Structure formats: C-alpha cells, structure tokens
Amino acid sequence: MTAVTDQDHTERAGDAEPENGEGPAGEAGRDTADPERKDGHTRVESAKGGDGRTDAGHARGESREGAGETDDADSGGAWDDGLIARRVTAESEQAAAVEVRGPNAPPAAPLSYDGPLRSRLEALRELVGLSRARLDSRTLAEAGQVLDEAAARRRLSGQHTVVAIAGATGSGKSQLFNALAGVAISETGVRRPTTAAPIACSWSDGSASLIERLGIPPRLRRRPVQSAEAEEQLRGLVLVDLPDHDSAAVQHREHVDRILALVDAVIWVVDPEKYADAILHERYLRPMAGHAEVMFVVLNQIDRLPGEATEQVLDDLRRLLDEDGIALGEYGEPGATVLALSGLTGDGVGELREALGQFVAERAAPARRIAADVDAAAWRLRPVYATGRRTGLSEEARDDFAARLADAVGATAAGDAAERAWLRNANRACGTPWLRLWRWYQDRREPPTGRLPLRAQPDEEATARQRVEQAVRTLADRASAGLPAPWAQAVREAAVRGSQGLPEALDELTARAGLPPGRPPRPGWWPVAVLAQASMTLLQIVGGLWLVGQIVGVMAPNLGVPVLLMVAGIVGGPLVEWSCRMAARGPARRYGVEAERRLREAASGCGRARVLDPVAAELLRYREVREQYGKVVGVG
C-alpha cells in the first residue's frame, strides 16, 4: 500500500457519509463518520453488516480477507487510511476500536511514588536549584527534564503501564504487536518502513491522558479483541507500536526517541539477523543499561532458526547485553527479561503475555522508570559533583594565609620596631644625664626611627602587593584542590574578587592598628629608677662642688668624702641604667608582641572578610550540593 499524508487522511474521513444502520452496526458507522462528537471522544468501530461489509467500509472502503478474493465497495482496491491497515475476517475477528472512556467511568487514580523515590526527587530538585548559579543550563537540562517528566507522570494514571514495542526494520515488532492484541491493528508487510507513526492499544479505560502525553492522536488509538481472559491478564496495559528505530526517515527516528523517553517500559524486538546491530546496542541499549528492570528483550522469528540455533543465538544475545552493562533478570535477580518467540506462529507469545501481565499487575514500572531516569541523570552529573579527595580549607591553610598577609604588612618588623622603641624610651628615661644629652644631640642630627614605622618606599609597596597576591593565589589553589571543575572555578573567582582592593585595605588597617601616638607606656618601677638615677647624678654634683670648694679654699681640705661621692655617682648612674635596661626587656618584648599581634589580627580579619569568607561560602555551597547529590544517588 502507498502511504498518504495526515491531511489526506483527514479530508477523506471528513468526506465519508455515515450509514444509518440498525443496532451496533449503525452506531459504529455514525461514530466513524463523525469523529467530532459532542462528548469530545472519537470512536472507530467496524461491525459486521448484513451484506458482509463494515459500516466504515461504506464511508472509506473495505479490505476483507476471504478465499483469495478482495471485495471493495467503491473501486475494488484494498481499504487503506495511509497509516493503519486492518484486514478483518468478517466471521471471526472483531475490529480494533479507538479507546473510549464512558461518561460514568471513574477517573483513574494518579500515580504515587514511595518514600525513597520522593526523597530522591526532592533532593534532585534541591540540587538543581542550588547549582543554577554555578553550572550552565545545558549541564542541568537532563536533571530538569527528569523532574518535569516525574511530575507529569505522577499526575497521570497509576493503574496503567505504558509499554513500547521498539525494533529495527523487519524485526517483526508490528507482527508481535498484533499477536499480543489478538487482532491486526498495526500494518505488517514487506514494504519498509511499514510503521510510519506510533500506534497505541489500551486494554482498559482511563489511559487517554497517558496516550495524549505520548502525542498519539485519537485516530491511532485502538482497543484489542475483547476476551475476558486477555482483558484480565493484561488489564492496565497500554501497548505502543513504534516506528523502526533505524528507519531512513528522520521523523520516524524522532518519534522513537521522543516516546522512549516517556513510556514506563520497553520491549526490544530483535531478529536473528540484526540482534547484534551496532546502532541498536550503541545508541539505545547501552545508554539505557540502567533501565534493565523495565526492559524486555525479545528474540523474534525463531521459526526461521533450525534445531538448537535458537539457544545459541539467545546465548549470544545475552552475552551482548551483558557487555552493554544490562543486568539480566535471571535466577530471581532484578533485570531485563530475555525471551525467544515467533510472532508469526505464536510460539512463545503466551510466555511474553504472561510476563507482561505479571509486570503490569505489579504497577511498579512507572516508579522504576523514574528511579532509573534519576540514576542516569545522577550518573551524568557525577563529574560536576563527586570527587575522590577530601575538599575544603584546613586550619593549616587558613593559618598560612593569615601568616602571609601578616608578612605582607610587616607585622614582625612592626613588632620588633615597637620593642626597640620601648627600650629606647626606657634608656632615655633611666639613663645618665650625660648619655641622655648625647642622645638628644644625635636625635637632633638624625630623624628618629623605631618608634613609629616609616613610610614604605615604592619598591617595598610593590613587594607587599606581590606578597598579598601570592597569598591569595596559594589559598585559592588549596581551597579548590580536588573540587570538580565548575566548583573549583567558582572558588578561584571568589578569591580573586575578594583580593581586589585588599592591599589598600591592609595598608589602611595597618595605619589604624599600628603603634599608638606618643611614648610607650611606663611600668610602675620606672619612677623609682628615675629617682635613683637622679640621686646618682646629685651625688656627682655634690662631690664635684665639694672638690671645687676645697680647691678655692672655701671648704676644709678633705678629698676622701667628695671623691667617694663622685665615684658613687659615676659608678651608680651606669649601674642604674644597666639595671633598668635589664628590667625593661620583658615589658619591651611584651609591648612588641602586642603590637605584632594587633597587626596580625587586623590583617587576618581583613583577609578573612574579603577572601576567606567568600571562599568558605563557595565551599559550603559545594558541601550542600554534595549532600543533596548523595541523597539523589542514595548514598549518605
């Protein structure tokens, strides 16, 4: 038969005139000719008429299998709507009908996920939300699609399982589809590709929304032959016959890829010639290895294999599936079901129907499919979340960063300068008057150093800036070590942003946290030392004046006492000065350490606020997404 476009199909359907037959036949003719009914449902039936022709045949032509004869009401040609060919034996076959849900039929209960799957989906949603600012939309696209599809599937029927039949050209999937339905619904023949559009067949009411989600129009929806045993066995099954996945028509392959992403399970039909086809294994089976629990792999056309060849081909097929990473559901283990059958002779079809019935009765396929989709999305996201190394900032890295900043602002040098300034002040206060006079003279000739830090030279400023930049780079490298590339880049960018203006901020803080103006504080023993030094100086003056008075004859000659006083003053002054210097070392050291500590804390606080905190925030965000990713993959 030659295919026709959907537009031609619609036009011919619209031109058909209904036949007002009596009973079921007349009702079917009215439903077929008038697809736009008041209740919004479309129904196509073929019923046996009194003259052996269907009512639909009056409107669009009829194809009937008889004793090698074809009877056409209009032109003598076979009935063909361009997409579906149904050859119905008037005596024994009942035609497939578009699914109709009666007005009084109760709505199907929506799907519900168990607690672990709900937790994983919630964690995946949280993961995507936390990652949007750090990962590009292309990386998160699959995870977002899984969330959307999970939410959409959850709103639909939980009493139905949508199973797609997929296969290559000539594999016999349409033949198997018809065998399961018990009626020729999907066209079979030698023309390739035969199946041009997906066809849905539902065994029970309430599946319309599921089929609409697949984008299958009402004219391509069917109901199988109604028998109590078949309906009970496959109740809740929605079977979809897909176009060939290796079709030369791009639109056919697009149908396959789109619907495979939406169905609950899939039956892969292979034949003895193409079961090892690279396109099937590399494009479909291998990427869907995680969906083994919702997968059937059927070796069709075993009637073409002689003797023990079926078992040999089946064993080789299992080997290929194992190489693809697909777990096989054998010996009670979860995994794909592998069967061998013949859609032509019916051999093995009953076993598949039984396996499908049990599979549908469990009503676990939708949740398993969503769980497998979550697993696949999590596995593809693994490079941007998982790492085999311990990450974060250690205390050693933090201390090293603070030490580098302190070195850049010269905290150690400032502490040494403060210590020297304290000692110099002590020497000036407790030294002999003559030594203090000499130092005063030296200070008049040279600028003071040590008490306050001198202004850095340009080369020193450049060196300090380089030290700050080096400290930031070292911290960023340590913080990003072992992180996945996007998060490592985010950590480095946070460190670079924080380093902007950091040298200037450190200079300002250094000036504020430097030595206080004026003289360093004096200890409590300092006035006693000053008084002792003044006494030694007074002894020298008294002894000298006494000697002068004896020389000029004002006083009686007595060299012993004045000389003794002068010697006591001369020796006692340096001794007091030396004692004060020894006593001043401790306070001076503490004063210098305190000055160094203030600078280190100022530099550390500035570095923490500008660099460490932003870097730590990025690491905390990564830790949060890592925890959510662990929940998604089911690992604590």
XYZ file of C-alpha atoms in Angstrom:
636
model
C 0.000 0.000 0.000
C 1.112 3.567 -0.525
C 1.245 5.953 2.404
C -0.797 9.134 2.366
C -0.425 12.287 4.378
C -2.344 13.048 7.545
C -4.120 15.851 5.692
C -5.409 13.486 3.000
C -6.457 11.059 5.703
C -8.435 13.769 7.480
C -10.062 15.001 4.305
C -11.210 11.535 3.283
C -12.524 10.890 6.788
C -14.418 14.167 6.669
C -15.995 13.403 3.282
C -17.285 9.999 4.385
C -21.011 9.700 4.817
C -22.261 7.720 7.823
C -24.642 4.873 7.289
C -27.658 4.854 9.498
C -27.657 1.163 10.169
C -29.606 -0.515 12.863
C -28.163 -1.784 16.110
C -24.459 -1.883 16.774
C -23.540 -1.653 13.130
C -25.368 1.602 12.614
C -23.967 3.107 15.790
C -20.423 2.207 14.733
C -20.959 3.809 11.348
C -22.101 7.053 12.933
C -19.077 7.130 15.290
C -16.674 6.512 12.445
C -18.025 9.151 10.143
C -18.355 11.783 12.823
C -15.081 11.954 14.811
C -16.031 15.266 16.439
C -18.702 14.084 18.804
C -20.388 16.203 21.447
C -18.644 14.400 24.304
C -15.220 15.070 22.788
C -14.435 11.342 22.289
C -13.720 9.728 18.957
C -14.693 6.144 18.322
C -13.953 3.968 15.335
C -15.599 0.593 15.141
C -16.167 -1.911 12.428
C -19.060 -4.208 12.855
C -20.371 -6.933 10.673
C -23.175 -5.747 8.419
C -25.874 -7.706 6.833
C -24.078 -7.806 3.478
C -20.752 -8.836 4.991
C -19.248 -5.356 4.783
C -18.443 -2.988 7.603
C -20.222 0.317 8.021
C -16.849 2.043 7.901
C -16.353 0.434 4.539
C -19.300 2.382 3.132
C -17.516 5.623 4.025
C -13.892 4.854 3.213
C -13.620 1.450 1.562
C -13.155 -2.021 2.984
C -10.490 -4.717 2.856
C -11.739 -8.184 3.583
C -9.870 -11.466 3.636
C -11.799 -14.287 2.107
C -10.983 -17.195 -0.127
C -8.345 -15.264 -2.026
C -10.783 -12.553 -3.122
C -10.831 -8.851 -2.285
C -14.093 -7.010 -2.396
C -14.204 -3.216 -2.443
C -17.415 -1.300 -2.311
C -16.192 1.555 -4.471
C -13.116 0.826 -6.564
C -12.152 -2.759 -5.971
C -8.908 -1.706 -4.204
C -7.823 -2.579 -0.674
C -9.007 -0.318 2.137
C -6.147 1.899 3.333
C -6.149 5.001 5.524
C -2.443 5.637 4.816
C -1.249 4.691 8.289
C -3.063 1.618 9.528
C -4.152 -1.393 7.502
C -6.652 -3.663 9.202
C -7.761 -6.815 7.452
C -10.707 -8.204 9.344
C -12.320 -11.594 8.815
C -15.997 -10.959 8.946
C -16.787 -14.294 10.553
C -14.181 -14.475 13.330
C -12.398 -11.181 14.039
C -13.623 -8.157 15.879
C -12.041 -4.889 14.741
C -9.933 -2.706 16.978
C -11.579 0.420 18.264
C -10.339 3.736 19.499
C -10.304 3.808 23.260
C -13.382 5.363 24.771
C -13.894 6.156 28.371
C -17.514 6.173 29.265
C -19.018 9.257 30.861
C -19.702 7.325 34.056
C -16.258 5.697 34.219
C -14.412 6.676 37.416
C -11.205 8.652 36.861
C -8.001 6.682 37.130
C -6.122 7.136 40.401
C -2.925 9.164 39.958
C 0.471 7.590 40.371
C 2.119 7.752 43.789
C 5.825 7.355 44.481
C 7.193 5.632 47.547
C 9.115 7.482 50.230
C 12.681 6.809 48.986
C 11.864 7.893 45.430
C 10.098 11.034 46.663
C 13.150 11.870 48.760
C 15.448 11.369 45.786
C 13.312 13.569 43.564
C 13.170 16.269 46.223
C 16.940 16.081 46.627
C 17.379 16.325 42.855
C 15.129 19.386 42.765
C 17.124 20.980 45.585
C 20.355 20.046 43.818
C 19.293 21.736 40.598
C 18.193 24.850 42.483
C 21.475 25.163 44.355
C 23.512 24.591 41.209
C 21.864 27.006 38.797
C 24.229 29.830 39.724
C 27.322 27.656 39.269
C 26.501 25.272 36.407
C 25.288 26.085 32.926
C 21.760 25.217 31.897
C 22.973 22.579 29.445
C 24.549 20.579 32.272
C 21.354 20.687 34.333
C 18.986 20.160 31.391
C 18.650 16.403 31.780
C 18.040 16.614 35.537
C 15.405 19.286 34.985
C 13.746 17.155 32.317
C 13.662 14.167 34.681
C 11.957 16.300 37.322
C 9.425 17.593 34.813
C 8.652 14.136 33.487
C 8.389 12.698 37.006
C 5.924 15.413 37.982
C 3.929 14.932 34.767
C 3.794 11.137 35.153
C 2.763 11.417 38.781
C -0.348 13.395 37.830
C -1.464 10.649 35.441
C -2.915 7.203 35.989
C -1.115 4.878 38.330
C -3.314 1.967 37.261
C -1.802 1.771 33.778
C 1.618 0.805 32.483
C 2.747 2.172 29.132
C 4.952 -0.289 27.276
C 6.522 0.500 23.905
C 7.484 -2.100 21.333
C 10.648 -0.977 19.550
C 12.784 -2.652 16.981
C 14.636 -2.392 13.726
C 13.243 -2.648 10.225
C 11.987 -6.150 9.539
C 12.304 -7.364 13.127
C 8.598 -8.219 13.280
C 7.599 -5.845 16.090
C 4.278 -4.933 14.426
C 3.587 -8.632 13.965
C 4.230 -9.182 17.675
C 2.071 -6.145 18.493
C -0.825 -7.697 16.586
C -0.234 -11.081 18.205
C -0.478 -9.563 21.685
C -3.598 -7.590 20.757
C -5.202 -10.601 19.122
C -6.145 -8.588 16.033
C -4.321 -6.994 13.106
C -4.012 -3.440 14.404
C -0.601 -2.418 13.094
C 0.171 -2.872 9.418
C 2.656 -5.584 8.522
C 4.176 -6.247 5.139
C 7.278 -6.294 3.020
C 7.324 -2.560 2.397
C 9.879 -0.748 4.608
C 9.337 1.131 6.763
C 5.855 -0.223 7.400
C 5.001 1.544 10.692
C 5.044 5.254 9.899
C 3.542 6.569 13.144
C 3.213 5.198 16.698
C 0.013 3.275 17.414
C -1.399 2.774 20.907
C -3.525 -0.095 22.128
C -5.100 0.015 25.596
C -6.568 -2.961 27.482
C -8.650 -0.847 29.866
C -10.295 2.559 30.183
C -8.703 5.597 31.768
C -5.494 5.713 29.743
C -6.393 8.598 27.434
C -4.249 11.143 29.274
C -1.254 8.809 29.168
C -1.608 8.341 25.433
C -2.104 12.067 24.900
C 1.184 12.636 26.723
C 2.852 10.493 24.075
C 1.422 12.697 21.346
C -0.546 9.877 19.706
C -3.728 11.257 18.069
C -7.117 9.612 18.672
C -7.205 8.058 15.197
C -4.147 5.965 16.147
C -5.567 4.616 19.402
C -7.043 1.127 19.470
C -8.626 -1.415 21.757
C -7.729 -5.113 21.425
C -10.064 -8.006 20.876
C -12.191 -8.232 23.974
C -11.966 -11.537 25.790
C -12.395 -11.962 29.495
C -9.148 -13.890 29.896
C -6.995 -11.497 27.866
C -8.541 -8.420 29.439
C -7.998 -9.734 32.948
C -4.430 -10.829 32.201
C -3.306 -7.530 30.640
C -5.602 -5.123 32.451
C -3.866 -1.762 32.763
C -1.509 -2.330 29.815
C -1.053 0.383 27.191
C 0.978 -1.024 24.306
C 2.606 1.304 21.782
C 3.976 0.137 18.446
C 6.839 2.450 17.449
C 8.290 3.134 14.019
C 11.581 1.483 13.140
C 14.463 2.977 15.116
C 16.773 2.537 12.121
C 14.319 3.971 9.618
C 15.662 6.106 6.781
C 13.002 8.688 7.629
C 14.266 11.148 10.213
C 10.754 11.783 11.509
C 10.371 8.107 12.381
C 13.538 8.098 14.470
C 12.411 11.272 16.194
C 9.122 9.556 17.129
C 11.086 6.668 18.607
C 13.464 8.834 20.640
C 10.667 11.048 21.940
C 8.329 8.264 23.035
C 11.076 6.088 24.516
C 11.758 8.929 26.936
C 8.128 8.918 28.113
C 6.999 5.290 28.344
C 7.184 3.200 31.503
C 8.824 0.174 29.886
C 10.039 -1.016 26.508
C 10.071 -4.298 24.618
C 13.048 -4.503 22.282
C 12.279 -6.829 19.400
C 15.318 -8.255 17.603
C 15.595 -10.850 14.882
C 18.257 -13.468 14.193
C 19.868 -11.258 11.560
C 20.070 -7.898 13.394
C 20.254 -8.780 17.070
C 23.909 -7.641 17.143
C 23.287 -4.424 15.193
C 25.676 -1.689 16.383
C 23.011 1.028 16.097
C 20.729 -0.822 18.488
C 23.409 -1.520 21.076
C 25.367 1.737 20.933
C 22.507 4.191 20.529
C 19.824 2.583 22.668
C 20.665 -0.465 24.756
C 23.985 0.694 26.167
C 22.754 4.180 27.210
C 19.635 2.576 28.728
C 21.555 -0.076 30.659
C 20.296 1.387 33.943
C 16.695 0.759 32.833
C 17.096 -3.024 32.762
C 14.251 -3.589 35.232
C 11.745 -2.008 32.823
C 13.111 -3.666 29.713
C 12.164 -6.773 27.737
C 14.440 -8.097 25.009
C 12.604 -10.445 22.669
C 14.260 -12.575 20.010
C 11.574 -12.819 17.322
C 11.283 -15.022 14.240
C 12.718 -18.117 15.889
C 10.694 -20.115 13.392
C 13.456 -19.256 10.915
C 16.144 -20.901 13.062
C 16.784 -24.625 12.751
C 17.363 -27.040 15.611
C 19.415 -25.702 18.514
C 20.267 -22.471 16.732
C 17.672 -20.611 18.814
C 19.502 -21.325 22.075
C 22.839 -20.402 20.502
C 21.529 -17.074 19.231
C 19.808 -16.445 22.579
C 23.055 -17.111 24.465
C 24.943 -14.755 22.167
C 22.264 -12.118 22.684
C 22.634 -12.443 26.462
C 26.391 -12.053 26.058
C 25.954 -8.835 24.087
C 23.506 -7.482 26.640
C 25.966 -8.248 29.408
C 28.669 -6.359 27.517
C 26.276 -3.433 27.239
C 26.014 -3.409 31.032
C 22.391 -4.574 31.093
C 21.562 -6.750 34.079
C 19.589 -9.839 33.136
C 16.599 -10.811 35.255
C 17.597 -14.401 35.817
C 17.563 -16.570 38.937
C 15.303 -14.108 40.719
C 17.628 -11.144 40.212
C 16.157 -7.835 39.001
C 16.944 -7.029 35.412
C 15.839 -7.311 31.815
C 13.633 -10.186 30.703
C 15.019 -12.050 27.695
C 12.628 -14.257 25.702
C 12.512 -16.051 22.384
C 9.304 -16.293 20.347
C 7.730 -16.220 16.927
C 5.105 -13.625 16.224
C 4.160 -15.500 13.084
C 3.499 -18.933 14.608
C 2.633 -17.712 18.105
C 5.321 -19.852 19.698
C 6.442 -18.108 22.925
C 3.883 -15.282 22.650
C 1.906 -16.716 25.537
C 5.004 -16.639 27.722
C 5.555 -12.992 26.857
C 1.892 -12.215 27.522
C 2.153 -13.883 30.919
C 5.343 -11.990 31.757
C 3.713 -8.735 30.654
C 0.630 -9.499 32.721
C 2.670 -10.063 35.855
C 4.781 -6.990 35.086
C 1.703 -4.772 34.660
C -0.055 -6.227 37.696
C 2.803 -5.118 39.941
C 2.162 -1.491 38.917
C 5.753 -0.681 39.765
C 7.062 0.059 36.276
C 6.393 3.851 36.295
C 8.260 4.325 39.572
C 11.069 2.040 38.411
C 11.380 4.017 35.203
C 11.554 7.318 37.066
C 14.093 5.864 39.504
C 16.205 4.679 36.572
C 15.961 8.125 34.977
C 17.138 9.680 38.239
C 20.034 7.220 38.337
C 21.003 8.077 34.761
C 20.828 11.818 35.392
C 22.837 11.464 38.606
C 25.483 9.388 36.846
C 25.917 12.011 34.135
C 26.155 14.726 36.801
C 28.774 12.815 38.749
C 31.789 14.663 37.223
C 30.443 18.035 38.418
C 29.625 16.913 41.977
C 31.624 13.894 43.045
C 35.308 13.837 43.877
C 37.526 11.222 45.387
C 39.508 13.664 47.513
C 38.783 15.456 50.746
C 37.984 19.050 49.982
C 37.805 22.258 51.985
C 40.093 24.640 53.807
C 42.180 23.152 56.552
C 43.280 25.107 59.598
C 46.801 24.882 58.290
C 45.782 26.610 55.046
C 43.948 29.339 56.970
C 46.895 29.944 59.296
C 49.284 30.032 56.371
C 47.124 32.627 54.607
C 47.000 34.799 57.722
C 50.778 34.459 58.140
C 51.358 35.505 54.537
C 49.172 38.582 54.959
C 50.923 39.450 58.217
C 54.238 39.149 56.450
C 52.945 41.389 53.643
C 52.023 44.156 56.106
C 55.290 43.723 58.021
C 53.773 42.619 61.321
C 57.008 41.056 62.548
C 59.043 44.111 61.632
C 56.489 46.355 63.310
C 56.681 44.301 66.490
C 60.468 44.491 66.514
C 60.266 48.251 65.959
C 57.818 48.597 68.841
C 60.148 46.617 71.103
C 63.119 48.788 70.156
C 61.046 51.917 70.715
C 60.116 50.794 74.204
C 63.747 50.041 75.076
C 64.887 53.378 73.687
C 62.305 55.179 75.769
C 63.428 53.259 78.854
C 67.058 54.146 78.179
C 66.195 57.789 77.782
C 64.214 57.871 80.983
C 66.642 55.837 83.115
C 69.973 56.740 81.509
C 72.550 59.106 82.918
C 72.041 62.791 82.162
C 75.234 62.918 80.148
C 74.151 59.960 77.979
C 70.716 61.464 77.534
C 72.289 64.729 76.478
C 74.362 62.918 73.926
C 71.339 61.076 72.540
C 69.413 64.306 72.349
C 72.181 65.695 70.246
C 72.092 62.629 67.995
C 68.353 62.897 67.587
C 68.731 66.488 66.514
C 71.058 65.440 63.744
C 69.159 62.325 62.521
C 65.400 61.610 62.196
C 64.016 59.220 64.781
C 63.443 55.626 63.776
C 61.865 52.691 65.504
C 59.140 54.381 67.479
C 56.834 54.808 64.508
C 57.039 52.862 61.202
C 58.482 54.815 58.349
C 56.560 55.265 55.144
C 57.207 52.395 52.768
C 59.145 53.084 49.630
C 57.560 52.336 46.214
C 59.561 49.165 45.772
C 58.514 47.994 49.225
C 54.873 48.712 48.384
C 55.179 46.694 45.197
C 56.729 43.838 47.120
C 53.910 43.914 49.666
C 51.289 43.831 46.872
C 53.000 40.852 45.282
C 53.008 39.054 48.615
C 49.276 39.663 49.026
C 48.534 38.364 45.529
C 50.696 35.321 46.120
C 48.898 34.627 49.402
C 45.513 34.790 47.648
C 46.638 32.506 44.820
C 48.025 29.964 47.248
C 44.803 29.976 49.271
C 42.652 29.599 46.144
C 44.742 26.662 44.929
C 44.474 24.898 48.270
C 40.744 25.562 48.595
C 39.960 24.371 45.066
C 42.200 21.295 45.163
C 40.154 18.186 44.455
C 36.952 20.051 43.589
C 35.118 19.373 40.331
C 35.985 21.919 37.663
C 32.895 24.199 37.990
C 33.197 24.495 41.746
C 36.976 24.910 41.631
C 36.469 27.759 39.185
C 33.836 29.328 41.445
C 36.236 29.160 44.415
C 39.030 30.805 42.433
C 36.726 33.545 41.192
C 35.540 34.248 44.736
C 39.161 34.553 45.894
C 40.064 36.872 43.017
C 37.055 39.106 43.657
C 37.981 39.351 47.312
C 41.607 40.220 46.554
C 40.605 43.346 44.660
C 41.488 46.288 46.887
C 42.936 44.039 49.561
C 46.443 45.643 49.613
C 44.944 49.128 50.065
C 42.632 47.866 52.799
C 45.581 46.241 54.558
C 47.559 49.489 54.404
C 44.664 51.386 55.958
C 44.202 48.813 58.703
C 47.932 48.787 59.373
C 47.904 52.528 59.915
C 44.962 52.283 62.312
C 46.250 49.236 64.156
C 49.857 50.454 64.382
C 51.617 51.883 67.398
C 49.670 54.476 69.345
C 50.990 58.029 69.133
C 53.246 59.331 71.861
C 55.592 57.480 74.134
C 55.124 53.832 75.071
C 53.596 53.157 78.486
C 55.914 53.039 81.508
C 55.948 50.302 84.174
C 55.425 51.037 87.854
C 59.100 50.729 88.804
C 60.108 53.345 86.301
C 59.750 56.418 88.652
C 61.933 54.675 91.260
C 64.609 54.087 88.661
C 64.414 57.702 87.545
C 64.713 58.870 91.165
C 67.712 56.564 91.694
C 69.376 57.953 88.574
C 68.711 61.480 89.741
C 70.278 60.624 93.120
C 73.393 59.305 91.412
C 73.616 62.497 89.399
C 73.131 64.562 92.571
C 75.975 62.685 94.281
C 78.240 63.529 91.358
C 77.266 67.184 91.526
C 77.701 67.365 95.313
C 81.078 65.640 95.174
C 82.234 67.896 92.373
C 81.145 71.080 94.129
C 82.826 69.886 97.318
C 86.075 69.387 95.475
C 85.785 72.784 93.837
C 85.136 74.386 97.234
C 88.267 72.766 98.626
C 90.288 73.954 95.645
C 89.201 77.558 96.013
C 89.698 77.336 99.787
C 86.110 77.749 100.785
C 85.987 74.369 102.451
C 88.482 72.449 104.525
C 90.605 70.033 102.572
C 89.169 66.506 102.686
C 89.497 64.581 99.414
C 88.085 61.320 100.665
C 84.425 62.233 101.082
C 83.905 64.242 97.831
C 85.819 61.736 95.793
C 83.790 58.950 97.309
C 80.556 60.784 96.487
C 81.645 61.398 92.894
C 82.755 57.815 92.399
C 79.469 56.574 93.844
C 77.525 58.799 91.443
C 79.690 57.966 88.440
C 79.508 54.223 89.068
C 75.934 54.190 90.339
C 74.467 56.020 87.309
C 75.529 53.412 84.696
C 74.668 50.665 87.135
C 71.126 52.005 87.500
C 70.882 52.406 83.727
C 72.055 48.833 83.155
C 69.611 47.537 85.743
C 66.765 49.422 84.106
C 67.729 48.074 80.705
C 67.639 44.510 82.022
C 64.317 45.106 83.698
C 62.909 46.761 80.571
C 63.493 43.774 78.302
C 60.416 41.892 79.452
C 57.960 44.797 79.119
C 59.566 45.826 75.836
C 59.182 42.319 74.443
C 55.566 42.162 75.527
C 54.929 45.558 74.019
C 56.425 44.451 70.700
C 54.463 41.177 70.714
C 51.271 43.068 71.393
C 51.944 45.418 68.504
C 52.663 42.473 66.214
C 49.514 40.712 67.381
C 47.367 43.741 66.611
C 48.745 43.917 63.106
C 48.345 40.202 62.535
C 44.751 40.272 63.762
C 43.996 43.297 61.617
C 45.498 41.658 58.541
C 43.813 38.339 59.304
C 40.436 39.988 59.841
C 40.712 41.914 56.610
C 41.753 38.790 54.689
C 39.007 36.740 56.310
C 36.280 39.244 55.445
C 37.436 39.799 51.874
C 38.797 36.394 50.820
C 38.303 33.596 53.345
C 34.587 34.138 53.950
C 33.632 34.211 50.231
C 35.786 31.158 49.591
C 34.276 29.383 52.592
C 30.788 30.276 51.319
C 31.552 28.612 47.976
C 32.888 25.550 49.752
C 29.777 25.451 51.936
C 27.578 25.639 48.850
C 29.517 22.765 47.314
C 29.164 20.795 50.536
C 25.405 21.347 50.437
C 25.072 20.231 46.824
C 27.343 17.291 47.559
C 24.994 16.221 50.341
C 22.000 16.587 48.049
C 23.795 14.636 45.351
C 24.446 11.882 47.873
C 20.713 11.718 48.569
C 19.974 11.587 44.855
C 22.263 8.600 44.307
C 21.101 7.004 47.547
C 24.383 7.414 49.432
C 24.531 9.177 52.780
